[in-house]
Every structure is written in C-alpha cells, then in structure tokens.
Short mmCIF file of C-alpha atoms in Angstrom, two decimals:
data_model
loop_
_atom_site.label_atom_id
_atom_site.label_comp_id
_atom_site.label_asym_id
_atom_site.label_seq_id
_atom_site.Cartn_x
_atom_site.Cartn_y
_atom_site.Cartn_z
CA UNK A 9 -15.15 72.36 -48.08
CA UNK A 10 -16.36 70.09 -45.32
CA UNK A 11 -16.18 70.79 -41.63
CA UNK A 12 -14.92 68.81 -38.69
CA UNK A 13 -17.94 66.89 -37.46
CA UNK A 14 -19.18 65.20 -40.58
CA UNK A 15 -19.76 61.72 -41.85
CA UNK A 16 -20.72 60.77 -45.40
CA UNK A 17 -19.58 59.24 -48.62
CA UNK A 18 -17.20 61.31 -50.66
CA UNK A 19 -15.84 60.81 -54.10
CA UNK A 20 -13.11 62.94 -55.42
CA UNK A 21 -10.15 61.10 -56.85
CA UNK A 22 -7.14 62.74 -55.41
CA UNK A 23 -4.07 63.38 -57.56
CA UNK A 24 -4.16 66.89 -58.93
CA UNK A 25 -3.38 65.96 -62.50
CA UNK A 26 -2.67 68.31 -65.38
CA UNK A 27 -3.62 67.09 -68.76
CA UNK A 28 -3.22 68.24 -72.77
CA UNK A 29 -1.56 71.44 -74.07
CA UNK A 30 -2.10 75.12 -74.35
CA UNK A 31 -0.31 78.29 -73.47
CA UNK A 32 -0.76 82.03 -73.57
CA UNK A 33 -2.85 84.26 -71.36
CA UNK A 34 -5.86 84.11 -73.66
CA UNK A 35 -8.14 86.68 -75.26
CA UNK A 36 -9.25 89.21 -72.66
CA UNK A 37 -6.94 88.09 -69.86
CA UNK A 38 -5.45 91.51 -69.49
CA UNK A 39 -8.69 93.45 -69.37
CA UNK A 40 -10.24 94.99 -66.34
CA UNK A 41 -7.63 95.44 -63.63
CA UNK A 42 -8.69 95.85 -60.01
CA UNK A 43 -12.39 96.35 -60.77
CA UNK A 44 -13.04 92.62 -60.99
CA UNK A 45 -12.94 92.56 -64.78
CA UNK A 46 -9.56 90.87 -65.32
CA UNK A 47 -9.45 87.26 -66.54
CA UNK A 48 -6.77 84.91 -65.24
CA UNK A 49 -5.40 81.76 -66.85
CA UNK A 50 -4.78 78.61 -64.84
CA UNK A 51 -3.41 75.13 -65.53
CA UNK A 52 -5.97 72.33 -65.73
CA UNK A 53 -6.75 68.87 -67.10
CA UNK A 54 -9.74 67.59 -69.04
CA UNK A 55 -12.36 65.99 -66.75
CA UNK A 56 -12.81 62.25 -67.01
CA UNK A 57 -16.60 62.47 -67.31
CA UNK A 58 -19.27 64.98 -68.40
CA UNK A 59 -19.74 67.68 -65.77
CA UNK A 60 -22.97 66.33 -64.32
CA UNK A 61 -22.74 66.98 -60.55
CA UNK A 62 -23.54 63.36 -59.69
CA UNK A 63 -21.09 62.05 -62.27
CA UNK A 64 -17.93 63.95 -61.32
CA UNK A 65 -15.64 62.31 -58.78
CA UNK A 66 -12.21 63.56 -59.79
CA UNK A 67 -10.38 66.79 -59.10
CA UNK A 68 -10.32 68.46 -62.51
CA UNK A 69 -14.07 68.23 -62.99
CA UNK A 70 -14.55 69.12 -59.35
CA UNK A 71 -12.71 72.41 -59.84
CA UNK A 72 -15.25 73.46 -62.46
CA UNK A 73 -18.27 72.38 -60.42
CA UNK A 74 -16.93 74.39 -57.49
CA UNK A 75 -17.15 77.47 -59.70
CA UNK A 76 -20.49 76.89 -61.45
CA UNK A 77 -22.74 75.23 -58.83
CA UNK A 78 -23.82 75.94 -55.27
CA UNK A 79 -25.71 73.56 -53.01
CA UNK A 80 -27.49 73.65 -49.68
CA UNK A 81 -24.15 73.88 -47.89
CA UNK A 82 -20.71 75.15 -48.86
CA UNK A 83 -17.41 74.22 -47.28
CA UNK A 84 -15.58 77.31 -46.08
CA UNK A 85 -12.50 77.65 -48.32
CA UNK A 86 -10.31 78.66 -45.37
CA UNK A 87 -11.58 76.48 -42.51
CA UNK A 88 -13.37 73.61 -44.24
CA UNK A 89 -16.43 74.17 -42.05
CA UNK A 90 -19.84 73.33 -43.53
CA UNK A 91 -21.85 76.53 -43.81
CA UNK A 92 -25.35 77.23 -45.10
CA UNK A 93 -25.47 78.40 -48.72
CA UNK A 94 -28.91 77.79 -50.26
CA UNK A 95 -30.20 76.20 -47.06
CA UNK A 96 -32.41 78.46 -44.98
CA UNK A 97 -32.83 75.66 -42.45
CA UNK A 98 -32.35 71.89 -42.13
CA UNK A 99 -34.46 70.55 -39.28
CA UNK A 100 -34.74 67.10 -37.69
CA UNK A 101 -35.96 65.66 -34.43
CA UNK A 102 -34.70 62.12 -34.92
CA UNK A 103 -31.61 62.30 -37.21
CA UNK A 104 -33.54 60.28 -39.79
CA UNK A 105 -36.27 62.60 -41.08
CA UNK A 106 -35.20 66.04 -42.30
CA UNK A 107 -37.20 69.09 -43.38
CA UNK A 108 -35.15 71.34 -45.67
CA UNK A 109 -36.10 74.94 -46.50
CA UNK A 110 -34.15 76.82 -49.17
CA UNK A 111 -33.51 80.56 -49.33
CA UNK A 112 -35.66 82.60 -51.74
CA UNK A 113 -34.18 84.63 -54.58
CA UNK A 114 -31.78 82.04 -56.02
CA UNK A 115 -31.79 81.38 -59.76
CA UNK A 116 -29.71 79.48 -62.27
CA UNK A 117 -27.65 81.54 -64.69
CA UNK A 118 -30.28 80.96 -67.41
CA UNK A 119 -32.91 82.69 -65.29
CA UNK A 120 -34.72 79.61 -63.97
CA UNK A 121 -35.65 79.73 -60.29
CA UNK A 122 -33.94 77.33 -57.92
CA UNK A 123 -36.74 75.48 -56.12
CA UNK A 124 -37.15 72.45 -53.90
CA UNK A 125 -37.96 70.51 -57.07
CA UNK A 126 -34.56 71.51 -58.51
CA UNK A 127 -32.93 69.53 -55.70
CA UNK A 128 -35.34 66.57 -55.63
CA UNK A 129 -35.18 66.07 -59.41
CA UNK A 130 -31.38 66.27 -59.36
CA UNK A 131 -31.05 63.75 -56.52
CA UNK A 132 -33.46 61.33 -58.15
CA UNK A 133 -31.49 61.58 -61.39
CA UNK A 134 -28.20 61.01 -59.58
CA UNK A 135 -29.47 57.96 -57.71
CA UNK A 136 -31.11 56.22 -60.69
CA UNK A 137 -29.31 53.12 -61.93
CA UNK A 138 -30.21 53.82 -65.56
CA UNK A 139 -28.34 57.14 -65.47
CA UNK A 140 -25.10 55.41 -64.44
CA UNK A 141 -23.81 58.28 -62.31
CA UNK A 142 -20.45 57.80 -60.57
CA UNK A 143 -21.72 59.40 -57.35
CA UNK A 144 -25.02 57.52 -57.11
CA UNK A 145 -23.67 55.99 -53.89
CA UNK A 146 -24.02 59.37 -52.16
CA UNK A 147 -27.78 58.91 -52.14
CA UNK A 148 -27.55 55.40 -50.69
CA UNK A 149 -29.00 56.20 -47.26
CA UNK A 150 -32.14 57.86 -48.64
CA UNK A 151 -35.24 55.68 -48.41
CA UNK A 152 -35.99 53.84 -51.64
CA UNK A 153 -32.42 53.69 -52.92
CA UNK A 154 -32.50 49.88 -53.14
CA UNK A 155 -35.37 50.09 -55.65
CA UNK A 156 -33.90 52.97 -57.65
CA UNK A 157 -30.36 51.55 -57.68
CA UNK A 158 -30.40 47.81 -56.86
CA UNK A 159 -27.14 45.91 -56.53
CA UNK A 160 -28.40 43.40 -59.09
CA UNK A 161 -31.20 43.35 -61.62
CA UNK A 162 -33.29 46.20 -63.00
CA UNK A 163 -34.52 49.13 -60.95
CA UNK A 164 -38.16 48.92 -59.90
CA UNK A 165 -38.68 52.62 -59.15
CA UNK A 166 -37.57 55.84 -60.85
CA UNK A 167 -37.66 58.10 -57.81
CA UNK A 168 -36.51 57.86 -54.20
CA UNK A 169 -39.45 57.29 -51.87
CA UNK A 170 -37.59 59.26 -49.18
CA UNK A 171 -37.77 62.53 -51.12
CA UNK A 172 -40.93 64.66 -51.09
CA UNK A 173 -41.50 68.19 -52.43
CA UNK A 174 -43.66 70.18 -49.97
CA UNK A 175 -43.69 73.50 -51.86
CA UNK A 176 -41.34 75.66 -53.92
CA UNK A 177 -39.00 76.27 -51.00
CA UNK A 178 -39.38 73.12 -48.88
CA UNK A 179 -38.75 69.41 -49.28
CA UNK A 180 -38.34 66.49 -46.91
CA UNK A 181 -35.80 63.69 -46.77
CA UNK A 182 -36.31 60.34 -45.04
CA UNK A 183 -33.21 58.19 -44.54
CA UNK A 184 -33.18 54.42 -44.14
CA UNK A 185 -31.34 54.78 -40.82
CA UNK A 186 -30.22 57.48 -38.44
CA UNK A 187 -27.40 59.63 -39.80
CA UNK A 188 -26.84 62.56 -37.46
CA UNK A 189 -24.40 64.46 -39.64
CA UNK A 190 -26.32 64.09 -42.90
CA UNK A 191 -26.84 67.88 -43.23
CA UNK A 192 -23.11 68.51 -43.34
CA UNK A 193 -22.72 66.23 -46.35
CA UNK A 194 -24.96 68.40 -48.50
CA UNK A 195 -22.28 70.74 -49.81
CA UNK A 196 -20.76 68.00 -51.92
CA UNK A 197 -21.46 68.78 -55.62
CA UNK A 198 -23.41 65.54 -56.11
CA UNK A 199 -26.18 67.19 -54.08
CA UNK A 200 -26.29 70.34 -56.23
CA UNK A 201 -29.61 71.43 -57.77
CA UNK A 202 -30.23 71.19 -61.52
CA UNK A 203 -32.34 73.36 -63.83
CA UNK A 204 -35.16 71.90 -65.89
CA UNK A 205 -33.06 72.39 -69.03
CA UNK A 206 -30.82 69.60 -67.76
CA UNK A 207 -33.74 67.21 -68.29
CA UNK A 208 -35.47 68.78 -71.31
CA UNK A 209 -32.28 69.34 -73.34
CA UNK A 210 -29.74 67.05 -71.73
CA UNK A 211 -27.39 66.94 -74.72
CA UNK A 212 -27.37 70.74 -74.87
CA UNK A 213 -26.72 71.01 -71.14
CA UNK A 214 -23.82 68.53 -71.31
CA UNK A 215 -22.30 70.57 -74.14
CA UNK A 216 -22.57 73.77 -72.11
CA UNK A 217 -23.48 73.14 -68.44
CA UNK A 218 -25.72 75.66 -66.67
CA UNK A 219 -25.40 76.14 -62.93
CA UNK A 220 -26.11 78.58 -60.12
CA UNK A 221 -22.56 79.45 -59.03
CA UNK A 222 -20.46 82.63 -59.37
CA UNK A 223 -19.18 81.66 -62.85
CA UNK A 224 -20.74 80.52 -66.10
CA UNK A 225 -19.10 78.40 -68.78
CA UNK A 226 -18.47 80.48 -71.89
CA UNK A 227 -16.82 77.79 -74.02
CA UNK A 228 -14.94 74.49 -73.84
CA UNK A 229 -12.60 72.92 -76.38
CA UNK A 230 -11.53 69.51 -75.12
CA UNK A 231 -7.77 69.15 -74.97
CA UNK A 232 -7.30 72.90 -75.10
CA UNK A 233 -9.26 75.22 -72.81
CA UNK A 234 -12.41 75.90 -70.83
CA UNK A 235 -13.34 79.57 -70.44
CA UNK A 236 -15.44 80.59 -67.45
CA UNK A 237 -16.73 84.12 -66.88
CA UNK A 238 -18.08 85.95 -63.86
CA UNK A 239 -21.86 85.80 -63.59
CA UNK A 240 -22.94 89.33 -62.71
CA UNK A 241 -26.38 88.12 -61.58
CA UNK A 242 -25.02 85.66 -59.04
CA UNK A 243 -27.06 86.06 -55.81
CA UNK A 244 -24.54 84.54 -53.38
CA UNK A 245 -22.17 86.32 -51.01
CA UNK A 246 -19.07 84.67 -52.52
CA UNK A 247 -19.10 86.65 -55.76
CA UNK A 248 -16.15 86.42 -58.15
CA UNK A 249 -13.49 89.09 -57.56
CA UNK A 250 -12.21 88.72 -61.13
CA UNK A 251 -13.75 88.70 -64.59
CA UNK A 252 -13.25 85.00 -65.20
CA UNK A 253 -10.87 82.06 -65.44
CA UNK A 254 -9.40 80.41 -68.53
CA UNK A 255 -8.58 76.83 -67.57
CA UNK A 256 -5.82 75.71 -69.94
CA UNK A 257 -5.23 72.02 -70.51
CA UNK A 258 -1.72 70.62 -70.05
CA UNK A 259 -0.35 67.11 -70.40
CA UNK A 260 2.74 67.97 -68.37
CA UNK A 261 2.85 70.26 -65.36
CA UNK A 262 6.50 71.04 -66.18
CA UNK A 263 5.24 72.69 -69.36
CA UNK A 264 2.69 74.62 -67.32
CA UNK A 265 5.45 75.83 -64.99
CA UNK A 266 7.57 76.88 -67.96
CA UNK A 267 4.63 78.87 -69.33
CA UNK A 268 4.16 80.53 -65.96
CA UNK A 269 7.80 81.61 -65.91
CA UNK A 270 7.52 82.87 -69.50
CA UNK A 271 4.49 85.01 -68.68
CA UNK A 272 2.09 82.85 -70.73
CA UNK A 273 0.15 81.51 -67.75
CA UNK A 274 -1.05 83.13 -64.53
CA UNK A 275 -1.50 80.21 -62.13
CA UNK A 276 -0.11 76.70 -61.67
CA UNK A 277 -1.84 74.85 -58.86
CA UNK A 278 0.49 71.84 -58.74
CA UNK A 279 4.15 72.80 -58.85
CA UNK A 280 6.03 69.87 -60.45
CA UNK A 281 8.44 67.91 -58.29
CA UNK A 282 11.37 68.81 -60.55
CA UNK A 283 10.85 72.53 -59.79
CA UNK A 284 10.38 72.35 -56.03
CA UNK A 285 14.04 73.10 -55.34
CA UNK A 286 13.93 76.21 -57.52
CA UNK A 287 10.46 77.58 -56.96
CA UNK A 288 11.25 79.93 -54.07
CA UNK A 289 14.05 81.55 -56.07
CA UNK A 290 11.87 81.68 -59.17
CA UNK A 291 8.72 83.10 -57.62
CA UNK A 292 9.54 84.43 -54.16
CA UNK A 293 6.32 85.35 -52.36
CA UNK A 294 4.28 84.26 -55.38
CA UNK A 295 4.60 80.65 -54.26
CA UNK A 296 2.41 78.84 -51.76
CA UNK A 297 3.14 75.49 -50.12
CA UNK A 298 0.63 74.50 -47.46
CA UNK A 299 -0.55 71.28 -45.80
CA UNK A 300 -3.59 69.77 -47.45
CA UNK A 301 -5.98 66.93 -46.79
CA UNK A 302 -4.37 64.63 -49.34
CA UNK A 303 -2.83 61.19 -48.99
CA UNK A 304 -1.15 59.16 -51.72
CA UNK A 305 -1.40 55.38 -51.64
CA UNK A 306 -0.86 52.23 -53.67
CA UNK A 307 -4.12 50.39 -54.32
CA UNK A 308 -4.49 46.72 -55.29
CA UNK A 309 -6.87 44.93 -57.65
CA UNK A 310 -8.66 42.64 -55.22
CA UNK A 311 -10.77 41.37 -58.12
CA UNK A 312 -7.59 39.64 -59.37
CA UNK A 313 -7.16 36.34 -57.53
CA UNK A 314 -3.37 36.71 -57.62
CA UNK A 315 -3.62 39.61 -55.15
CA UNK A 316 -6.43 38.22 -53.02
CA UNK A 317 -5.21 34.80 -51.93
CA UNK A 318 -5.01 33.53 -48.31
CA UNK A 319 -2.19 35.33 -46.44
CA UNK A 320 -1.81 37.88 -49.25
CA UNK A 321 -2.15 40.64 -46.65
CA UNK A 322 1.38 39.65 -45.57
CA UNK A 323 2.60 40.16 -49.13
CA UNK A 324 1.11 43.68 -49.17
CA UNK A 325 2.47 44.44 -45.71
CA UNK A 326 5.91 43.25 -46.80
CA UNK A 327 5.86 45.51 -49.86
CA UNK A 328 4.89 48.40 -47.59
CA UNK A 329 7.87 47.77 -45.33
CA UNK A 330 10.13 47.68 -48.41
CA UNK A 331 9.38 51.35 -49.22
CA UNK A 332 11.75 53.93 -47.75
CA UNK A 333 9.23 56.77 -47.46
CA UNK A 334 11.52 59.25 -45.74
CA UNK A 335 14.27 58.97 -48.34
CA UNK A 336 11.77 59.39 -51.19
CA UNK A 337 9.94 62.37 -49.69
CA UNK A 338 13.26 64.08 -48.85
CA UNK A 339 14.87 63.60 -52.25
CA UNK A 340 12.06 63.46 -54.82
CA UNK A 341 9.64 65.90 -53.19
CA UNK A 342 12.04 68.24 -51.38
CA UNK A 343 10.16 67.64 -48.12
CA UNK A 344 6.80 68.84 -49.52
CA UNK A 345 5.47 65.40 -48.63
CA UNK A 346 5.48 63.68 -45.24
CA UNK A 347 5.77 59.89 -44.80
CA UNK A 348 2.35 58.48 -43.98
CA UNK A 349 1.83 56.55 -40.76
CA UNK A 350 -1.92 56.07 -41.17
CA UNK A 351 -4.60 56.25 -43.91
CA UNK A 352 -5.90 59.78 -43.19
CA UNK A 353 -4.16 63.18 -42.98
CA UNK A 354 -2.55 65.29 -40.23
CA UNK A 355 -4.81 68.23 -41.16
CA UNK A 356 -7.65 66.36 -39.45
CA UNK A 357 -6.06 66.77 -36.06
CA UNK A 358 -6.89 64.43 -33.21
CA UNK A 359 -10.51 65.61 -33.04
CA UNK A 360 -11.02 64.77 -36.71
CA UNK A 361 -9.56 61.27 -36.32
CA UNK A 362 -5.89 61.53 -37.32
CA UNK A 363 -3.89 59.00 -35.31
CA UNK A 364 -0.15 59.09 -36.13
CA UNK A 365 1.52 55.72 -36.00
CA UNK A 366 -1.67 53.70 -36.47
CA UNK A 367 0.02 51.86 -39.35
CA UNK A 368 2.66 50.64 -36.89
CA UNK A 369 5.67 48.72 -38.16
CA UNK A 370 4.07 48.18 -41.57
CA UNK A 371 4.92 51.76 -42.54
CA UNK A 372 8.51 51.55 -41.29
CA UNK A 373 11.30 50.77 -43.75
CA UNK A 374 12.61 47.36 -42.71
CA UNK A 375 14.21 45.25 -45.48
CA UNK A 376 14.60 42.14 -43.34
CA UNK A 377 10.95 42.13 -42.24
CA UNK A 378 9.87 43.03 -45.77
CA UNK A 379 11.56 39.92 -47.19
CA UNK A 380 10.07 37.70 -44.53
CA UNK A 381 6.52 38.99 -44.98
CA UNK A 382 6.67 38.80 -48.78
CA UNK A 383 7.72 35.15 -48.51
CA UNK A 384 5.02 34.38 -45.94
CA UNK A 385 2.49 36.03 -48.26
CA UNK A 386 3.31 33.59 -51.06
CA UNK A 387 5.83 35.74 -52.91
CA UNK A 388 5.26 38.33 -55.62
CA UNK A 389 2.68 37.11 -58.19
CA UNK A 390 4.48 36.32 -61.43
CA UNK A 391 7.78 37.33 -59.84
CA UNK A 392 7.37 41.05 -60.53
CA UNK A 393 5.33 43.96 -59.19
CA UNK A 394 4.22 46.40 -61.90
CA UNK A 395 3.05 49.73 -60.46
CA UNK A 396 0.66 51.46 -62.87
CA UNK A 397 0.46 55.26 -63.07
CA UNK A 398 -0.62 57.92 -65.55
CA UNK A 399 2.34 59.22 -67.51
CA UNK A 400 0.90 62.59 -68.54
CA UNK A 401 2.48 64.56 -65.71
CA UNK A 402 6.13 65.08 -64.98
CA UNK A 403 6.14 63.82 -61.40
CA UNK A 404 4.69 60.32 -61.13
CA UNK A 405 7.48 58.50 -62.99
CA UNK A 406 10.06 59.86 -60.57
CA UNK A 407 8.44 58.61 -57.40
CA UNK A 408 7.23 55.32 -58.89
CA UNK A 409 10.79 54.58 -60.02
CA UNK A 410 12.02 55.52 -56.56
CA UNK A 411 9.46 53.23 -54.88
CA UNK A 412 10.49 50.37 -57.16
CA UNK A 413 14.18 50.98 -56.49
CA UNK A 414 13.44 50.85 -52.78
CA UNK A 415 11.50 47.60 -53.12
CA UNK A 416 14.21 46.08 -55.31
CA UNK A 417 16.93 47.03 -52.84
CA UNK A 418 14.98 45.76 -49.85
CA UNK A 419 14.19 42.43 -51.50
CA UNK A 420 17.62 42.04 -53.09
CA UNK A 421 16.13 41.61 -56.55
CA UNK A 422 16.66 44.25 -59.26
CA UNK A 423 13.61 43.01 -61.19
CA UNK A 424 11.14 42.70 -58.32
CA UNK A 425 9.39 45.97 -59.18
CA UNK A 426 8.98 48.15 -62.29
CA UNK A 427 6.80 51.08 -63.24
CA UNK A 428 3.95 50.59 -65.70
CA UNK A 429 3.10 53.95 -67.33
CA UNK A 430 -0.37 54.53 -68.83
CA UNK A 431 -0.58 57.29 -71.43
CA UNK A 432 -3.13 59.73 -70.01
CA UNK A 433 -5.05 60.28 -66.81
CA UNK A 434 -8.32 59.52 -68.61
CA UNK A 435 -6.93 56.22 -69.95
CA UNK A 436 -5.56 55.38 -66.52
CA UNK A 437 -8.88 56.06 -64.81
CA UNK A 438 -10.79 54.12 -67.46
CA UNK A 439 -8.59 51.07 -66.94
CA UNK A 440 -9.24 51.31 -63.20
CA UNK A 441 -13.01 51.66 -63.48
CA UNK A 442 -13.12 48.81 -66.00
CA UNK A 443 -11.22 46.54 -63.57
CA UNK A 444 -8.29 46.08 -65.93
CA UNK A 445 -5.50 46.51 -63.37
CA UNK A 446 -3.35 43.41 -62.86
CA UNK A 447 -1.11 44.82 -60.13
CA UNK A 448 -0.82 47.76 -57.71
CA UNK A 449 -1.63 51.21 -59.04
CA UNK A 450 -1.19 54.83 -58.02
CA UNK A 451 -4.08 56.07 -55.93
CA UNK A 452 -4.77 58.90 -53.60
CA UNK A 453 -7.46 60.83 -51.82
CA UNK A 454 -8.24 64.49 -51.54
CA UNK A 455 -10.61 65.02 -48.65
CA UNK A 456 -14.00 66.62 -48.95
CA UNK A 457 -14.18 67.52 -45.25
CA UNK A 458 -11.90 67.07 -42.24
CA UNK A 459 -13.07 63.81 -40.67
CA UNK A 460 -11.59 60.35 -40.64
CA UNK A 461 -14.76 58.90 -42.19
CA UNK A 462 -14.07 60.70 -45.44
CA UNK A 463 -10.73 58.90 -45.80
CA UNK A 464 -12.23 55.46 -45.13
CA UNK A 465 -15.79 54.82 -46.30
CA UNK A 466 -15.51 56.12 -49.90
CA UNK A 467 -12.34 54.09 -50.47
CA UNK A 468 -12.75 50.85 -48.56
CA UNK A 469 -16.45 50.23 -47.89
CA UNK A 470 -17.90 47.42 -50.01
CA UNK A 471 -18.94 48.78 -53.42
CA UNK A 472 -18.21 52.37 -52.37
CA UNK A 473 -17.96 54.90 -55.17
CA UNK A 474 -14.16 55.26 -55.01
CA UNK A 475 -13.29 51.74 -53.88
CA UNK A 476 -11.19 51.26 -57.01
CA UNK A 477 -9.53 48.09 -55.76
CA UNK A 478 -12.90 46.53 -54.84
CA UNK A 479 -11.72 45.48 -51.40
CA UNK A 480 -14.51 44.14 -49.20
CA UNK A 481 -14.55 43.34 -45.50
CA UNK A 482 -17.68 42.78 -43.38
CA UNK A 483 -15.98 43.81 -40.14
CA UNK A 484 -14.88 47.12 -41.64
CA UNK A 485 -18.35 47.77 -43.11
CA UNK A 486 -20.03 47.03 -39.79
CA UNK A 487 -17.79 49.42 -37.85
CA UNK A 488 -18.40 52.18 -40.40
CA UNK A 489 -22.17 51.65 -40.24
CA UNK A 490 -22.06 51.83 -36.45
CA UNK A 491 -19.92 54.98 -36.51
CA UNK A 492 -22.24 56.73 -38.96
CA UNK A 493 -25.18 56.26 -36.59
CA UNK A 494 -23.28 57.52 -33.55
CA UNK A 495 -24.39 61.03 -32.52
CA UNK A 496 -21.38 61.57 -30.25
CA UNK A 497 -18.51 62.73 -32.47
CA UNK A 498 -15.73 61.42 -30.22
CA UNK A 499 -17.34 57.97 -30.08
CA UNK A 500 -17.83 58.00 -33.84
CA UNK A 501 -14.16 58.85 -34.37
CA UNK A 502 -13.15 55.96 -32.11
CA UNK A 503 -15.23 53.54 -34.15
CA UNK A 504 -13.75 54.84 -37.39
CA UNK A 505 -10.26 54.31 -35.96
CA UNK A 506 -11.20 50.71 -35.18
CA UNK A 507 -12.28 50.37 -38.81
CA UNK A 508 -8.95 51.86 -39.89
CA UNK A 509 -7.27 49.15 -37.86
CA UNK A 510 -9.02 46.58 -40.05
CA UNK A 511 -7.63 48.38 -43.12
CA UNK A 512 -4.15 48.11 -41.56
CA UNK A 513 -4.44 44.46 -40.62
CA UNK A 514 -5.46 43.61 -44.19
CA UNK A 515 -3.28 46.29 -45.85
CA UNK A 516 -6.23 47.22 -48.07
CA UNK A 517 -3.91 49.85 -49.60
CA UNK A 518 -0.34 50.90 -48.90
CA UNK A 519 -0.13 54.44 -47.46
CA UNK A 520 2.78 56.36 -48.97
CA UNK A 521 2.81 60.03 -47.92
CA UNK A 522 0.72 63.02 -46.97
CA UNK A 523 0.78 65.74 -49.59
CA UNK A 524 0.95 69.51 -49.40
CA UNK A 525 -0.92 71.77 -51.76
CA UNK A 526 1.23 74.06 -53.88
CA UNK A 527 0.69 76.95 -56.25
CA UNK A 528 2.73 79.50 -58.15
CA UNK A 529 1.35 82.59 -59.84
CA UNK A 530 2.22 85.62 -61.97
CA UNK A 531 2.62 89.17 -60.72
CA UNK A 532 -0.79 89.98 -62.27
CA UNK A 533 -2.54 88.11 -59.46
CA UNK A 534 -3.12 88.80 -55.77
CA UNK A 535 -5.11 87.20 -52.95
CA UNK A 536 -4.21 83.70 -54.16
CA UNK A 537 -5.00 80.98 -51.64
CA UNK A 538 -5.62 77.24 -51.65
CA UNK A 539 -8.50 75.75 -49.74
CA UNK A 540 -7.81 72.90 -47.28
CA UNK A 541 -8.23 70.51 -50.19
CA UNK A 542 -5.44 72.16 -52.24
CA UNK A 543 -7.76 73.71 -54.85
CA UNK A 544 -7.34 77.42 -55.69
CA UNK A 545 -10.08 79.66 -54.32
CA UNK A 546 -10.67 81.08 -57.79
CA UNK A 547 -13.50 83.46 -56.89
CA UNK A 548 -11.27 85.34 -54.41
CA UNK A 549 -8.32 85.89 -56.76
CA UNK A 550 -7.82 89.47 -57.95
CA UNK A 551 -6.29 90.42 -61.31
CA UNK A 552 -4.36 93.64 -61.84
#
C-alpha cells in the first residue's frame, strides 16, 4: 500500500473482523483451473458503511475497494511503496501547487472514460459536509476545505477552490500549506475516481458499485456473500489471475476455519487465536504468518468527563502497567503477537519512525507502580473498568478476559476490570462513532503506508477521522503540522516521534501488542500472499 516516505491522513480501522454466516465454495468456484477462470471463496465481514470510496474507513470495506477501484497511485502489495497507477505525472515546484496528468486509455467497468473530472468530482463529493463522508478529513489540506466542510455551521461552498480541471487528462491541486509528500497519499481509496453514474444514479451505484479495478461486483446479499468477478477489460498491469472471489460473511472466524478444514471455504485471512497452536499441523505450507503493520490498543472516551479529569493520565498509565503483555501474547496468541513498546509498528523500521521502548516504563508490567499510579489518577471511575469489544469473533473475548485478569491481579481487586461484549462489529463501531462508550474499548490500527505519521495523525490529531476517543492536544497537533511541512524525511520522523512522546505522556491510548497477519488456504489455491497490511493480494491468487 503506502511507501516509506509518506505523510497523510489515513483511515482504516484495524481489527480484521469476520462477520455473519455462510459456507460452501459457491456456484462456479471450481470452474476454470489454471487459466485464470477459477473462483475462490474467502472469509469476510459486512462493511460498516456503503462502499463509497470516501466513506469506507474499515478493513472489510477496504478489501472490496482494493479490488474494484484504482487511483492515481497504488501501494505495492509486497513492498508498500507508492507507485504510479493512473498517474502519468504529478508535478510541483513548491510542494503546495500540483499539476496532475492521468494516463490515457483508462475506463470504468461500465465503459465510461476515466478523466480528470472523474477525480475532481469524486474529491469534491468526498469533502462536502452535506455528504457526510467518513474520510472527508483526507481532503482537509486542499484549498477551500473550510468552506466546503466547516467545523461548525453550514457549508458556504459546494466545491474545493483548490481543485481545477484543465482538460480531460489534467487537473491541478492547490493546498492550503506545503505538504511535500502529498503525491504519495493519493493511492488511498478515498482519492479514487468515480463515474458519472455515481452522481446521476447514486442509489443504483450504492446497490451495485461500479469501479475501475480488476474486479467487478456481480452481486451482494448482506449477511451472506459478495461475489466479485474478474473484469476482462481491465486496462491495468495488475490483472486478476483468477476468475473471481466470493467473499463469504462469517460472524465467527472459528466457523470460517472449520469450513476451511471441511473443504467448504478456500481462504481464511485471520486464523482464530484458538487454532494457532494447531494450524501448522492442520495446513502445513498452506499457512502464512507474517509481520504486519498492525497495532492493537485500548482507546478511551475523552468526551466522558470521568476519563478526562486532571491527573487522569496517571490512571491510564497505571492501567497500562497493570497489563502483563508478554504473558498474554505467549499464552493467548501463541507468540503471533509481540508486546508493544510504542504506538507504531516494527515493520516501519527506524527510517519509518519505529522507536522501540518509546513507551518506557508505562508498557512494563509493574503491579506496585500500577497501583500507585491508579491511586494518583483518582482511582477507577465507578470502581470498575469495563472494556468494550465486539463479540462476533472468537478471539476478542479471550484476550479481553486475560487483560482484565491481569489488571485485577495487579490491583488486588477481582472486580476492578470486566469485559463488556457488544453483539456485532457494526453495532460496536456505531456505538463508538455515536460517542456512546463509557469506558475503554478495543481499538487498533492497520497502516496504510510505512511511516510513523500514519500511526499518529489519523488517531490522535484533533477531530481526525479515526480519533474515536476524541482526544485533543494542541502540542501534539502543532508537532504533527510542523512534521507534515518538513521536506527532509529524517527531520519529519524526529518531529513525529516528539509528537508520539506527547501521546505517551498523556497515555492517549494504551498500546497492547503488534500483530502479525495470518492466512490459511485450501489446496485449490496457490500464490497466496498477504500485503504488508495483512490483506490477501486477491488478484495474484491462482485457482487450480
């Protein structure tokens, strides 16, 4: 997906969650063979929102967009590097004004040409307040955003003044400030082009989205299955090597794994924790476990005064020190997770901004210090921590219970912490976005590109698109702004690490562990890989 020298806003809620039921290999799954005609079946979960590119900021919807849309850039599925896709050139002399030329010959799957207007119209739609798009924030540095999407009151413009169509293949972008790595942000799906049918028949498009990627959507039955098929007219170089993908909805990834073992499913892209000890024996070389740019955290509702009082950072720091990360990752996750010591991911490397140990003592298990800090922070609100999580997968209950047991043991109180299950991922996300959380809740982040900025700004910047806890800190915001304008990557990384220090000092969220990506597949498949963001590279999978 995104390469190593970028800075932007990202929005992709982490947690690879599997949601509703369905089994079997589906209609024409067995057809084709090695000629690219075979259809594979894969576990999946219903998206939270309609599949509008600017309205999808969670993994399940993101998987589909990655198959049906292509933007100016694409993030290499093996290296994460930003590479030109529809962009012929992106030119600037001042890192604030950009002239973008798109390649000729691209069309949408309905035959419409992809033009400069396809991008400008899509970006204007995504930015507009009245369209209520989750990823509107991505367009925040384009001139005119404050009028199109004001913080308060009604919008006073319908289009971004910083966007201008020059001709069919060229448009210009003016930003409100210098942003040297802006071009490398343009592979994120929010920046994808849209056909005119999106605007002229929006309800029809929502029912059956039309894109310009290697697959088209054949059908979708919510709670059951989405069927995607190879688009033979796709003009890109990353053509599908199979006939299509049937994404089958599961409420429990243990059920998905059982279906895989029974021959009723071809691919599970999140092996459940309960099966990690058996998976090598079960699948042999048809199992993949690889580091990914994912971190799991506990977020807090800073809009609730109980969790945002003076000195409450000590309460959060104390709870962090009460969690025995090593014991939990060894026993619950069979060492497929690594205790977190910062708020990013080791896959970044030093150049990308990973700094092991930045969390300091606050990520070390220390019952005595935990007790002291919790007391200094005013004690646990209401006398009990309730950790909310979605209950529609088989793995979250286990680790939440383990975290609570650790907190209870450290604090010497068997009722200090309990899990608070929420029925489905969609319900869970809706409660979060509606600010209904009254205590800490499961959170996580799946990177969009390997740079520290992507782990910080989307999650902790004031009013950022994935700042689910609504934490706000002027010092943090200022450091991020300064880093985004810095043209020297090493200096930018240093500024982002200073901002991460502010996150630590306030314990804006508790880092838990870094996560690996995992997948298991049937003997019908070959060339199965996960990209650096733990998502299967569906277009490269071959079916025999």
